[in-house]
Amino acid sequence: MKYIDEFQDPELARRLLDDIRATVTRPWALMEVCGGQTHSIIRHGLDQLLPDEIELIHGPGCPVCVTPLEVIDKALEIASRPEVIFCSFGDMLRVPGTGRDLFQVRGEGGDVRVVYSPLDALRIAQRNPDRQVVFFGIGFETTAPPNAMTVHQARKLGVENFSMLVSHVRVPPAIEAIMSSPSCRVQGFLAAGHVCSVMGVGEYPELAERFRVPIVVTGFEPLDILEGVRRAVRQLERGEHTVDNAYARAVRPEGNQAARAMLEDVFEVTDRAWRGIGVIPDSGWRLAPKYRDHDAEHRFQVGGIRTVEPAECRSGEVLQGLLKPHECEAFGTLCTPRTPLGATMVSSEGACAAYYLYRRLDVPAVKAREASPVV
Amino acid sequence: MCLAVPGRVLDIEERDGTRMATVDFGGVVKEVCLEYLPDLRVGEYAIVHVGFALQRLDEESARQTLELFAELGMLQEEFGDAWEMAAAEAGVDPVGVGPVTEARLAEMSAAEVSAEEVRDR
């Protein structure tokens, strides 16, 4: 009970934990998909508060982490050009490409700017008509609608010097890929609440049925996560596998229909490579043909850049739940926030960063490896 | 970046044909696009992500989530100076060149120092 008194409602947390303890009769492995949930879990010690039978596996829910090295290299190439103002969210600055990152590109004289919103990048383009302004469009279903609206606005307003380097990813195909892997141990999912705020829950029943896996839409607060676990465990113990919404205050079943309509207009589904994992069919979006004029990959001819990811970073296994961050030999030694091998160590939502930040350094690597199912 | 943060609408106006709001995120105020939630009103709370309101939220939930994100340092990550944070993490000056200064070292998180101590053992 190390952390429970820090909860907003410790009594409710105790009741949820008691209920979980009373329900669970055998081991279950649940995957939380969202990196924000991972941080909340580790910060509040939820994985240690839960009964031993329940293992929380950290999923690929950090968009920064899953952006492939090849896309980072394309961004670095574009950002290095003198005619370009390259705009990005702040958490991409230190994600390593081949040999350097956006932070270093600025140190070398590149005009790299951090924006809060993609609309800020559009405004920069309007104010600098003699420059090329490129926005780095990555993210899951939560980020894609704002980026889609920005491209739509650029075309509507005739801002020709604005383009976007797009590498958006979608959660349901990732769940499908994880469940299809022979080494998969996941028996239930805590689905990412804010992704579902946009997309609704309509994509999940087919997955729950096909893989016979409960999917519980879950928020970020410790009590939300305990409630998500409670509902998932109850289903598992009963042999059920349905979609359950434990975050109804922020998730309507149909999601945000205006946002979904804009996504369909601006983007089209495509195969995407996930860093450390490889290509997952239909797992991403790219700009639809009618928006090709605003596609930075096309405008700057960087489509030919091909990058092989280094083997020493095992973030791909971390992102698939096959390896806990501290089980990696490089964790905390070769790989730290100052010298990251992969994005999972520098992203604010990365699992490795969560373990590092909250000092989960106490599990000996050898012991952990013996317990790991990694093949 | 993937996280969306709850905020309270302070005022609303049309700008260049786009519905925009000023939104308060626990003290930080930002411009937010309401095109995906056009019927949001002044005083209401919404989940906002990278400058776009995406879904309504009740006041109590919004407050609790804001407190949690502040505690996790995520508000700082969302609204703070990204260059300073990246520089502190990289151990260099904010412009991205030059060695880390004593002052910058002092700003490094206790967690990072702690991890280095563990590594050195």
mmCIF file of C-alpha atoms in Angstrom, chain B residues 45-101:
data_model
loop_
_atom_site.group_PDB
_atom_site.id
_atom_site.type_symbol
_atom_site.label_atom_id
_atom_site.label_comp_id
_atom_site.label_asym_id
_atom_site.label_seq_id
_atom_site.Cartn_x
_atom_site.Cartn_y
_atom_site.Cartn_z
ATOM 1 C CA TYR B 45 -14.946 22.014 -20.169
ATOM 2 C CA ALA B 46 -13.574 19.975 -23.031
ATOM 3 C CA ILE B 47 -10.737 17.596 -23.737
ATOM 4 C CA VAL B 48 -8.321 19.565 -25.882
ATOM 5 C CA HIS B 49 -5.511 18.108 -27.930
ATOM 6 C CA VAL B 50 -2.872 20.132 -29.818
ATOM 7 C CA GLY B 51 -5.173 23.125 -30.027
ATOM 8 C CA PHE B 52 -8.430 21.335 -30.885
ATOM 9 C CA ALA B 53 -11.404 20.621 -28.623
ATOM 10 C CA LEU B 54 -12.328 16.981 -29.166
ATOM 11 C CA GLN B 55 -14.950 16.032 -26.570
ATOM 12 C CA ARG B 56 -16.948 17.580 -23.709
ATOM 13 C CA LEU B 57 -16.035 16.706 -20.140
ATOM 14 C CA ASP B 58 -17.742 17.445 -16.823
ATOM 15 C CA GLU B 59 -16.076 19.940 -14.508
ATOM 16 C CA GLU B 60 -15.180 17.494 -11.735
ATOM 17 C CA SER B 61 -13.504 15.035 -14.123
ATOM 18 C CA ALA B 62 -11.692 17.869 -15.837
ATOM 19 C CA ARG B 63 -10.295 19.162 -12.546
ATOM 20 C CA GLN B 64 -9.174 15.724 -11.408
ATOM 21 C CA THR B 65 -7.452 14.996 -14.699
ATOM 22 C CA LEU B 66 -5.719 18.381 -14.712
ATOM 23 C CA GLU B 67 -4.400 17.689 -11.208
ATOM 24 C CA LEU B 68 -3.134 14.273 -12.267
ATOM 25 C CA PHE B 69 -1.394 15.598 -15.365
ATOM 26 C CA ALA B 70 0.196 18.392 -13.325
ATOM 27 C CA GLU B 71 1.442 15.811 -10.834
ATOM 28 C CA LEU B 72 2.852 13.628 -13.629
ATOM 29 C CA GLY B 73 4.642 16.651 -15.082
ATOM 30 C CA MET B 74 2.615 16.340 -18.261
ATOM 31 C CA LEU B 75 1.289 19.905 -18.205
ATOM 32 C CA GLN B 76 4.887 21.100 -18.151
ATOM 33 C CA GLU B 77 5.636 18.845 -21.111
ATOM 34 C CA GLU B 78 2.561 20.095 -22.976
ATOM 35 C CA PHE B 79 2.941 23.813 -22.287
ATOM 36 C CA GLY B 80 6.523 24.342 -21.076
ATOM 37 C CA ASP B 81 9.568 25.375 -23.070
ATOM 38 C CA ALA B 82 10.374 22.297 -25.151
ATOM 39 C CA TRP B 83 13.849 23.579 -26.082
ATOM 40 C CA GLU B 84 14.834 24.049 -22.472
ATOM 41 C CA MET B 85 13.548 20.617 -21.539
ATOM 42 C CA ALA B 86 15.310 18.969 -24.475
ATOM 43 C CA ALA B 87 18.541 20.800 -23.649
ATOM 44 C CA ALA B 88 18.400 19.772 -20.005
ATOM 45 C CA GLU B 89 17.815 16.195 -21.036
ATOM 46 C CA ALA B 90 20.636 16.267 -23.586
ATOM 47 C CA GLY B 91 22.948 18.008 -21.134
ATOM 48 C CA VAL B 92 23.723 20.935 -23.438
ATOM 49 C CA ASP B 93 22.853 24.606 -23.803
ATOM 50 C CA PRO B 94 19.336 25.338 -25.033
ATOM 51 C CA VAL B 95 20.568 26.356 -28.481
ATOM 52 C CA GLY B 96 21.749 22.804 -28.914
ATOM 53 C CA VAL B 97 25.468 23.489 -28.961
ATOM 54 C CA GLY B 98 28.114 23.666 -26.283
ATOM 55 C CA PRO B 99 28.595 21.690 -23.094
ATOM 56 C CA VAL B 100 26.226 21.576 -20.185
ATOM 57 C CA THR B 101 26.695 24.354 -17.668
#
